[in-house]
CSV table of C-alpha atoms and ligand atoms in Angstrom, one decimal:
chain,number,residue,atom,x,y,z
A,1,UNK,CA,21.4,-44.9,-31.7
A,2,UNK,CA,21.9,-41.6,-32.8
A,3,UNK,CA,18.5,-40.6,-33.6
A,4,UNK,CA,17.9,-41.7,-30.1
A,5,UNK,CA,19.7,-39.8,-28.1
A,6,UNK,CA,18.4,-36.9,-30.5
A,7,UNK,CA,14.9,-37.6,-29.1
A,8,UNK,CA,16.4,-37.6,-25.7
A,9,UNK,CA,17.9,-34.4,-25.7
A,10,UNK,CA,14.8,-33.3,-27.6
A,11,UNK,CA,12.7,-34.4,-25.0
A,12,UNK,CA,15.0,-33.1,-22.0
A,13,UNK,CA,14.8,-29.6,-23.2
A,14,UNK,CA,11.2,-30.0,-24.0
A,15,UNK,CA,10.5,-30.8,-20.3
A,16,UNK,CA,13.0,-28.1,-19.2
A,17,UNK,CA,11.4,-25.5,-21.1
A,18,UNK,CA,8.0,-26.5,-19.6
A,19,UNK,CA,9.3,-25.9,-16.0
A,20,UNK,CA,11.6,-23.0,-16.8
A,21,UNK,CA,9.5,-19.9,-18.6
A,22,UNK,CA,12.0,-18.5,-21.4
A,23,UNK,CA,13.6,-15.5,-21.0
A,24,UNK,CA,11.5,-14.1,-23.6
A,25,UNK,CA,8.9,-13.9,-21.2
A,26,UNK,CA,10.0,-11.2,-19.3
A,27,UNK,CA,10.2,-7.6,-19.5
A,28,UNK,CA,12.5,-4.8,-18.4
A,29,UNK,CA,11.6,-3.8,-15.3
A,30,UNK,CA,12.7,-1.7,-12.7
A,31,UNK,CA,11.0,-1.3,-9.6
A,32,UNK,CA,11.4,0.7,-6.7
A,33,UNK,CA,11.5,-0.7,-2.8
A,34,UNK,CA,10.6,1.7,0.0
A,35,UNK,CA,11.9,1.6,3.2
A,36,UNK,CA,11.9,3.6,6.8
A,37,UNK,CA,15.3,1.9,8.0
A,38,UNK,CA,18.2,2.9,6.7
A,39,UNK,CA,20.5,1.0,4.2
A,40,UNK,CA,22.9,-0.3,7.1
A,41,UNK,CA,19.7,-2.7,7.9
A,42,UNK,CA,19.6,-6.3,7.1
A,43,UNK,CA,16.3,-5.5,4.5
A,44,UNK,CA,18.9,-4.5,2.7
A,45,UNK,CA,20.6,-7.8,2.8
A,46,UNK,CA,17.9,-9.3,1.9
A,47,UNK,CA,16.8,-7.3,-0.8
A,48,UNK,CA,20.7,-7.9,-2.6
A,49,UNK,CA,20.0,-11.8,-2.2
A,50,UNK,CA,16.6,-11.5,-3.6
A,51,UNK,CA,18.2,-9.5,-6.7
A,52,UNK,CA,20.7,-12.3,-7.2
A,53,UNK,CA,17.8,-14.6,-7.4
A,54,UNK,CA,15.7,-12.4,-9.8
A,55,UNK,CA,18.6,-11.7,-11.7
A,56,UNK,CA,19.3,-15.6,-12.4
A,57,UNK,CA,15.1,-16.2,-13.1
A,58,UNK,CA,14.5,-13.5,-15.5
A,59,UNK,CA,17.9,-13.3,-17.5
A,60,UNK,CA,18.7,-9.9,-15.4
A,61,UNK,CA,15.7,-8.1,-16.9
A,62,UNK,CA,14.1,-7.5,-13.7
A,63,UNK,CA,15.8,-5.1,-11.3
A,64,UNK,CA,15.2,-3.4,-8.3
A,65,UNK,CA,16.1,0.0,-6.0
A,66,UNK,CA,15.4,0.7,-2.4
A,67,UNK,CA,15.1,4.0,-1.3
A,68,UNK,CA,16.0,4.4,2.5
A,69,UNK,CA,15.3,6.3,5.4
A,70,UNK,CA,11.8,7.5,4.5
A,71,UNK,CA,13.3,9.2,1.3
A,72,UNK,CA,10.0,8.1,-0.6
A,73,UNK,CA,7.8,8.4,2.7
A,74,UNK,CA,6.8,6.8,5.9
A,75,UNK,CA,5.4,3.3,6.2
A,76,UNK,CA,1.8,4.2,5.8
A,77,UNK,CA,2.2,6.7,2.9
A,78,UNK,CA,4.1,4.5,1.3
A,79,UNK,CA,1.8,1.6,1.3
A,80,UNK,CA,-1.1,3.8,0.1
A,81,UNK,CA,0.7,4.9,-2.8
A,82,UNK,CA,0.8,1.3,-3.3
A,83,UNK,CA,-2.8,1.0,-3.1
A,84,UNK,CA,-3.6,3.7,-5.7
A,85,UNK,CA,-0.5,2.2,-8.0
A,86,UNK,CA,1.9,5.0,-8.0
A,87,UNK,CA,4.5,3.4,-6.0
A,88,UNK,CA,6.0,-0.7,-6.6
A,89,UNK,CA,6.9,-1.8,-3.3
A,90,UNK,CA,7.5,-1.0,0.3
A,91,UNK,CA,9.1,-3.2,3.0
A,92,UNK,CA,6.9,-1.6,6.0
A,93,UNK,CA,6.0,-2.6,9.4
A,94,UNK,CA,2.9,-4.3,9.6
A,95,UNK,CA,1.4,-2.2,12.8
A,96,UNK,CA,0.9,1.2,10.8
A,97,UNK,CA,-1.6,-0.3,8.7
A,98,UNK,CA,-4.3,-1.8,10.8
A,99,UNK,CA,-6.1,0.9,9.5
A,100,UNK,CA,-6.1,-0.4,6.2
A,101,UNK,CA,-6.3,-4.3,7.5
A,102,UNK,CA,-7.6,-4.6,11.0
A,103,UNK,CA,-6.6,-7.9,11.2
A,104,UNK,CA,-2.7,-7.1,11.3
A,105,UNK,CA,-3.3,-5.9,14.7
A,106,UNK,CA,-3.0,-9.7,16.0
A,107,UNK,CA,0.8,-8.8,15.9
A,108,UNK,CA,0.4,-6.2,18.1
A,109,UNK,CA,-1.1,-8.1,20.8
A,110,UNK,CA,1.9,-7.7,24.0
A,111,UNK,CA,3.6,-10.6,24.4
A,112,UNK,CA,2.0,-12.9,22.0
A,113,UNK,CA,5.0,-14.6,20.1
A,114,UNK,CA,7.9,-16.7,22.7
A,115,UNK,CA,10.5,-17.4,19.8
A,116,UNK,CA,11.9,-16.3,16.4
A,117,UNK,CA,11.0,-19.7,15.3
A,118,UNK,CA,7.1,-20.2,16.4
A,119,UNK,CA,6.8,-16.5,15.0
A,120,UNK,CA,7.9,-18.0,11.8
A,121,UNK,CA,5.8,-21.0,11.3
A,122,UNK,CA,2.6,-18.8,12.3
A,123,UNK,CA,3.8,-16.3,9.8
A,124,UNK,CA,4.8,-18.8,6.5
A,125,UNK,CA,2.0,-20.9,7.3
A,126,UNK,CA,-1.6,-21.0,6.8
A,127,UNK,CA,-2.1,-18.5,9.1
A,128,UNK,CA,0.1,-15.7,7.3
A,129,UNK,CA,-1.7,-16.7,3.8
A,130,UNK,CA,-5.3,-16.2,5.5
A,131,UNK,CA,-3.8,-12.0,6.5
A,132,UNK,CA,-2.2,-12.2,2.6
A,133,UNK,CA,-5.8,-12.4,1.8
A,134,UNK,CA,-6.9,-9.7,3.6
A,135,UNK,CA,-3.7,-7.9,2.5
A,136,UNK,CA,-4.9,-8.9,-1.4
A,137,UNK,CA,-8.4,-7.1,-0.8
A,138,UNK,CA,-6.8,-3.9,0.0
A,139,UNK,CA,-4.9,-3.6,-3.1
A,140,UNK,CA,-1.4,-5.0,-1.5
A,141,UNK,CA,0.1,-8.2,-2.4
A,142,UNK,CA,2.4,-9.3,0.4
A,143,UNK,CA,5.5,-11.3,-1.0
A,144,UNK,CA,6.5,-12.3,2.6
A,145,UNK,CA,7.2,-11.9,6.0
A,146,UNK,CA,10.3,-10.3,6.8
A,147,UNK,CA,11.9,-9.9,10.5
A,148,UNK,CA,11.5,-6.5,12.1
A,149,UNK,CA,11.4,-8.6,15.4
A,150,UNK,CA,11.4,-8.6,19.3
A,151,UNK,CA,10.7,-4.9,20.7
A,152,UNK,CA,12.7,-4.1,23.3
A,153,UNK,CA,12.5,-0.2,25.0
A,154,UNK,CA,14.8,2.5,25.4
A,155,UNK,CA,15.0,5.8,27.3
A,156,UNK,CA,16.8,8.4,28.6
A,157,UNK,CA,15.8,8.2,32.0
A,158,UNK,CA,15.7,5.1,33.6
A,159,UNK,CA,16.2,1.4,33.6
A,160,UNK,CA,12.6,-0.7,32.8
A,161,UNK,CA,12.6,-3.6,35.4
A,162,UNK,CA,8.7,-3.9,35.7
A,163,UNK,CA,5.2,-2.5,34.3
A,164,UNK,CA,5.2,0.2,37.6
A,165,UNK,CA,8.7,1.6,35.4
A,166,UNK,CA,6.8,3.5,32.9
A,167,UNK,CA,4.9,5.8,34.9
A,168,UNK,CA,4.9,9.0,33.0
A,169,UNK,CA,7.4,8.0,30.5
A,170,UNK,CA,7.1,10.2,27.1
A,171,UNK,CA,7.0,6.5,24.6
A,172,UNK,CA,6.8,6.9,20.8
A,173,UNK,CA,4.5,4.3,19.6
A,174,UNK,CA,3.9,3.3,16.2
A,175,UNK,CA,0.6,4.9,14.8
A,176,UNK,CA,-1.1,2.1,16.2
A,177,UNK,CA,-4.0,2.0,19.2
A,178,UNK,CA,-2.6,-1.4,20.7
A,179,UNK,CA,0.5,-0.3,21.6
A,180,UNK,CA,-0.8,3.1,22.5
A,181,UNK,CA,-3.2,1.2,25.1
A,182,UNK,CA,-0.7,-1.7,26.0
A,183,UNK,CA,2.1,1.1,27.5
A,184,UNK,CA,-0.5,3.7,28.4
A,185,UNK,CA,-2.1,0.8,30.5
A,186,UNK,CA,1.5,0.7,31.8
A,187,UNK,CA,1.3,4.2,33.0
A,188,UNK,CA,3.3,5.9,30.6
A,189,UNK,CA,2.4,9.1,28.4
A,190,UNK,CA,2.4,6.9,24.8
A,191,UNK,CA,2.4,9.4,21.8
A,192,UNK,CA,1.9,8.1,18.6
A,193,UNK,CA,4.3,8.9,15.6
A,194,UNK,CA,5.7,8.3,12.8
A,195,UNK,CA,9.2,6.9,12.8
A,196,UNK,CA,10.9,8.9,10.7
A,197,UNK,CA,9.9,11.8,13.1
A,198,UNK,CA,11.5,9.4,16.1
A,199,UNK,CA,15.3,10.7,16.5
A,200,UNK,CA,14.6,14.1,16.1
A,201,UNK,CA,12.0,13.9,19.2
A,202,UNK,CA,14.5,12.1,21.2
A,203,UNK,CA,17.0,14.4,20.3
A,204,UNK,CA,15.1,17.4,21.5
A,205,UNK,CA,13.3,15.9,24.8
A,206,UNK,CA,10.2,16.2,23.6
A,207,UNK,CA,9.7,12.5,24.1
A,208,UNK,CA,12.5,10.1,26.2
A,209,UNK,CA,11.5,6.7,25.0
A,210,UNK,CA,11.1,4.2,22.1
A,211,UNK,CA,10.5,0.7,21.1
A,212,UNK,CA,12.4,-1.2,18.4
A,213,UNK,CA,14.6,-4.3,17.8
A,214,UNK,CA,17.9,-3.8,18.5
A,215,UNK,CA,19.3,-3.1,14.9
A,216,UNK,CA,17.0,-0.3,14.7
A,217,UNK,CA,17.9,0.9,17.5
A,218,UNK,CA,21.6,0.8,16.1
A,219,UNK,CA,21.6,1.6,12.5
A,220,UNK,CA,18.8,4.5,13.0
A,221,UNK,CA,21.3,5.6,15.5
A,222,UNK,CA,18.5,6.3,18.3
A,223,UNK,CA,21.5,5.2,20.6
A,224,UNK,CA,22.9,8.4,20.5
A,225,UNK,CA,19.9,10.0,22.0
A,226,UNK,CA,19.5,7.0,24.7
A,227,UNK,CA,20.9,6.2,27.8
A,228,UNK,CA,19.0,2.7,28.9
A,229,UNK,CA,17.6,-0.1,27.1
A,230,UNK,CA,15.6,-2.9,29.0
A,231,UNK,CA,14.8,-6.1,27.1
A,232,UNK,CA,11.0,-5.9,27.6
A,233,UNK,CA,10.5,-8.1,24.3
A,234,UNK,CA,7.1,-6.8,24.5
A,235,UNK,CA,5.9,-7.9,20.8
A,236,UNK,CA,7.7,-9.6,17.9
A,237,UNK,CA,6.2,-7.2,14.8
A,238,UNK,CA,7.0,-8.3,11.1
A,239,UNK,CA,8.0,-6.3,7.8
A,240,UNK,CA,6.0,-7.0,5.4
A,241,UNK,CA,7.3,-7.0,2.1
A,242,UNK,CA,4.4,-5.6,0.2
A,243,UNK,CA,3.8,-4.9,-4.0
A,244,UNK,CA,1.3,-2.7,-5.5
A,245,UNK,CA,-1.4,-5.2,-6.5
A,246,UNK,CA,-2.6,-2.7,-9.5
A,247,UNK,CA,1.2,-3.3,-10.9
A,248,UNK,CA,1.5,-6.5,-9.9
A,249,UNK,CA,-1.4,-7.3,-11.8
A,250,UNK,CA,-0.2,-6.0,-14.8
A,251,UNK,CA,3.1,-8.6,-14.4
A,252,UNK,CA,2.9,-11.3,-16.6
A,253,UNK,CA,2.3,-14.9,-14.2
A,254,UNK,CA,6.0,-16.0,-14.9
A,255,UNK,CA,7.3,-12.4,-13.6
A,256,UNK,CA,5.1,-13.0,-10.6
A,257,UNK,CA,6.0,-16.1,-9.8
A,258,UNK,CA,10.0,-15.1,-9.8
A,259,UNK,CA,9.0,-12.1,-7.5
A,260,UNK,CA,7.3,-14.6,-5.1
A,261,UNK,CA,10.1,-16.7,-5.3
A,262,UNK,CA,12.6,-14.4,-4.8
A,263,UNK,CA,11.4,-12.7,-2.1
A,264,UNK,CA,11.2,-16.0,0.0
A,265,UNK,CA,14.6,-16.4,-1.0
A,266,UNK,CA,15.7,-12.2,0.4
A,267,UNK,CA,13.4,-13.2,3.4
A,268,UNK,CA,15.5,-16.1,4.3
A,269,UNK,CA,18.8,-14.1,4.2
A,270,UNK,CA,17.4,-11.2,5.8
A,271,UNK,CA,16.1,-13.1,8.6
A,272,UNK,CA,19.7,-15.1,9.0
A,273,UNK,CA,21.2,-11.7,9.1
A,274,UNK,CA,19.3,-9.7,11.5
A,275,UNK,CA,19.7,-12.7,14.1
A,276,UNK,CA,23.2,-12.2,14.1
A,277,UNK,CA,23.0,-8.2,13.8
A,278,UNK,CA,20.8,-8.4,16.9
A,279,UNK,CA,23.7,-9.6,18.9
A,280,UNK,CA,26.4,-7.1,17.7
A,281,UNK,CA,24.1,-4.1,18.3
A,282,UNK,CA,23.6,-4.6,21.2
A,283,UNK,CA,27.1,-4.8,22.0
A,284,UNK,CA,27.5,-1.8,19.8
A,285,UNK,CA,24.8,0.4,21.7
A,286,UNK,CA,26.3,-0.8,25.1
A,287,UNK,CA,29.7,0.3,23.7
A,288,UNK,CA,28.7,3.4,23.2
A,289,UNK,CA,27.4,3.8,26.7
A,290,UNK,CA,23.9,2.4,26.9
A,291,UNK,CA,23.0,0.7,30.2
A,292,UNK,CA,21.3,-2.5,29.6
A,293,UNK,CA,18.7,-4.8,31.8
A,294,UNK,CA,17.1,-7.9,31.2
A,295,UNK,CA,13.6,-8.3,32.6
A,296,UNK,CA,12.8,-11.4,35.1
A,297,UNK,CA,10.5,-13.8,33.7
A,298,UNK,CA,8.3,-13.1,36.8
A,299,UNK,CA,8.0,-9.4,35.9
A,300,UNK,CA,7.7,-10.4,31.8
A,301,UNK,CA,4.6,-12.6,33.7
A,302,UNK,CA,3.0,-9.9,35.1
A,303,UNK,CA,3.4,-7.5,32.3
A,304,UNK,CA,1.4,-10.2,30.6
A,305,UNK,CA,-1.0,-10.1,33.0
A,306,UNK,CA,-1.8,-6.6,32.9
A,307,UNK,CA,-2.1,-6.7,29.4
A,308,UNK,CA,-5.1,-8.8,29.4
A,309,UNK,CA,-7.0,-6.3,29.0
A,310,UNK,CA,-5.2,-4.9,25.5
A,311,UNK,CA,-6.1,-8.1,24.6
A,312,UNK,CA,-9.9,-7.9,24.8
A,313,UNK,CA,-10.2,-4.2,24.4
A,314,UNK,CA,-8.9,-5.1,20.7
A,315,UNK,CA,-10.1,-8.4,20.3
A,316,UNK,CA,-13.3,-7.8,18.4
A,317,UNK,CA,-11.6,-4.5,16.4
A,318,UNK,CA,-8.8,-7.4,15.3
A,319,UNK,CA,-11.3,-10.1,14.6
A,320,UNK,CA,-12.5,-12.4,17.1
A,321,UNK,CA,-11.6,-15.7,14.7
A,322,UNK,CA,-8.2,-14.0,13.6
A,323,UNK,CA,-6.9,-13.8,17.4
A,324,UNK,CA,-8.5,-17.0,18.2
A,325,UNK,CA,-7.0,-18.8,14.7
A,326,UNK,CA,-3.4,-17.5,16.0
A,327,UNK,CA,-3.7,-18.8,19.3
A,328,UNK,CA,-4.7,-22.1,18.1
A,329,UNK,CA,-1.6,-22.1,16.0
A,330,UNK,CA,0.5,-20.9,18.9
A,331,UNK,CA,-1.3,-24.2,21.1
A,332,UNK,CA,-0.4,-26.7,18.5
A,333,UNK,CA,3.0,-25.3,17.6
A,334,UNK,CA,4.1,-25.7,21.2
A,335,UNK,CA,2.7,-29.1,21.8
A,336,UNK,CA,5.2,-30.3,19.4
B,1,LIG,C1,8.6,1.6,13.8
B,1,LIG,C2,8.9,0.4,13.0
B,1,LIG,C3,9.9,0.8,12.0
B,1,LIG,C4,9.7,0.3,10.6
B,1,LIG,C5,10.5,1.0,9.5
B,1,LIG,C6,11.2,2.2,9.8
B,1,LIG,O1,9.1,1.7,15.0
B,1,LIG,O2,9.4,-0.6,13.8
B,1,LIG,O3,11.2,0.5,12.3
B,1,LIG,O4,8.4,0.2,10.2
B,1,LIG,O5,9.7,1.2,8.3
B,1,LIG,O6,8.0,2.5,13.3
């Protein structure tokens, strides 16, 4: 009897030691996480649930820091000190780099994504591993998708209620030629930038308009240079939550595997709290004196519309079989 339930418990942690590495097999390591938005932002949500997770896989031996604001630089320096291994990890917008992965641009197409959710199963799905690979070749492992999410616009001068509204507008765009064309196509003066230059600009007057979720728009405080914000919900862009492949590489697979696991995990919470964030900042940034406008699915249409032309100006830059891959997605996902 005895010797039997030995075996058993023999066998048991046998079993259990095949599915759950020892401890033994990870290192001390400490790795650091750069980021644009400030610390106030739901990355950072994520990021704390994701530590909880590695914490409990690897015995607490691997740890994490995020740096906010910039303080280790903007998305795309950041992501190429990735690239040459100097730098861990960056949670970065994925429009800044279509220089480094043309195909990301696909998320810059104007009104591609309806919902939250299709944007997810596009992203998490087969479609999202095919860019990971094209992330991969370029020296960037991509742990997930995060939400930056739906774009709306603000400015200082004037409510956006249709395309005609941006005539002449001074927009910050991200360094990125689709959304230069898409709002200079709308008529309005687009000027490409960096973001962490963004505040100080609106500040000053030198430009009177931006595009960003909400949250941004509250916990970078661009509020308190605004005075209008339209929901224009003009493009749903990701984060991407991206590791150094030359370090990564050097991870042993167990260490990899709880940093792929974990950031699912962070990218879950992050993307439960920035839904509900999104509500309460805008309520904040109205609070504080904001005027806000909705845009008529009519005039949403013919934004659309007008934008057709984005869409094959870049089609062939993005990669013919990328934008038609994402549409055929998009077609299936809203059959369902
Ligand atoms: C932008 C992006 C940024 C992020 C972040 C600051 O407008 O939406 O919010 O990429 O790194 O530049």
């Amino acid at each position: 009897m005895k010797s039997t339930a030995i075996k058993a418990a023999l066998l048991v942690s046998t079993l259990l030691g095949a599915a759950t590495p020892a401890l033994a097999d990870f290192q001390d390591r400490n790795f650091r996480v750069s980021n644009g938005i400030n610390e106030d932002h739901p990355v950072n949500n994520g990021m704390k649930a994701m530590q909880v997770c590695l914490d409990e896989k690897t015995g607490g031996k691997m740890k994490m820091t995020g740096f906010w604001g910039g303080a280790l630089g903007g998305d795309l320096q950041a992501t190429q000190a990735l690239r040459s291994g100097v730098q861990e990890a960056v949670v970065t917008s994925s429009s800044p780099l279509v220089g480094i992965v043309p195909a990301l641009g696909v998320f810059d197409l104007p009104f591609l994504f309806r919902s939250n959710e299709e944007a997810y199963e596009v992203m998490d799905g087969e479609f999202g591993d095919f860019l990971n690979e094209k992330l991969d070749a370029a020296g960037l492992v991509n742990l997930g998708y995060w939400e930056n999410g739906f774009r709306n616009v603000s400015n200082s001068k004037q409510p956006i209620t249709k395309w005609e509204d941006f005539e002449g507008l001074k927009l910050r765009v991200m360094q990125n030629n689709i959304f230069l064309d898409t709002f200079s196509n709308f008529g309005a003066n687009a000027t490409p930038m960096a973001f962490g230059e963004v505040f100080s600009a609106l500040e000053t007057k030198a430009i009177d308009a931006q595009e960003n979720p909400y949250v941004t728009l509250d916990t970078s405080k661009f509020y308190e240079v605004q005075n209008y914000v339209s929901e224009t919900k003009h493009a749903y862009t990701p984060f991407l939550f991206l590791f150094s492949k030359a370090i990564f590489n050097t991870y042993a697979p167990e260490e990899q595997q709880a940093l792929r696991d974990c950031a699912a995990v962070g990218r879950d919470e992050e993307r439960s709290v920035i839904q509900e964030l999104n509500k309460t900042s805008l309520a904040k940034v109205e609070a504080a004196g904001l005027k806000f406008n909705t845009i008529t699915p009519e005039e949403q249409a013919r934004m659309l519309e007008k934008s057709q032309v984005v869409y094959e100006k870049h089609k062939a830059e993005i990669g013919a079989d990328v934008v038609d891959a994402v549409q055929k997605s998009l077609a299936e996902i809203r059959a369902k």
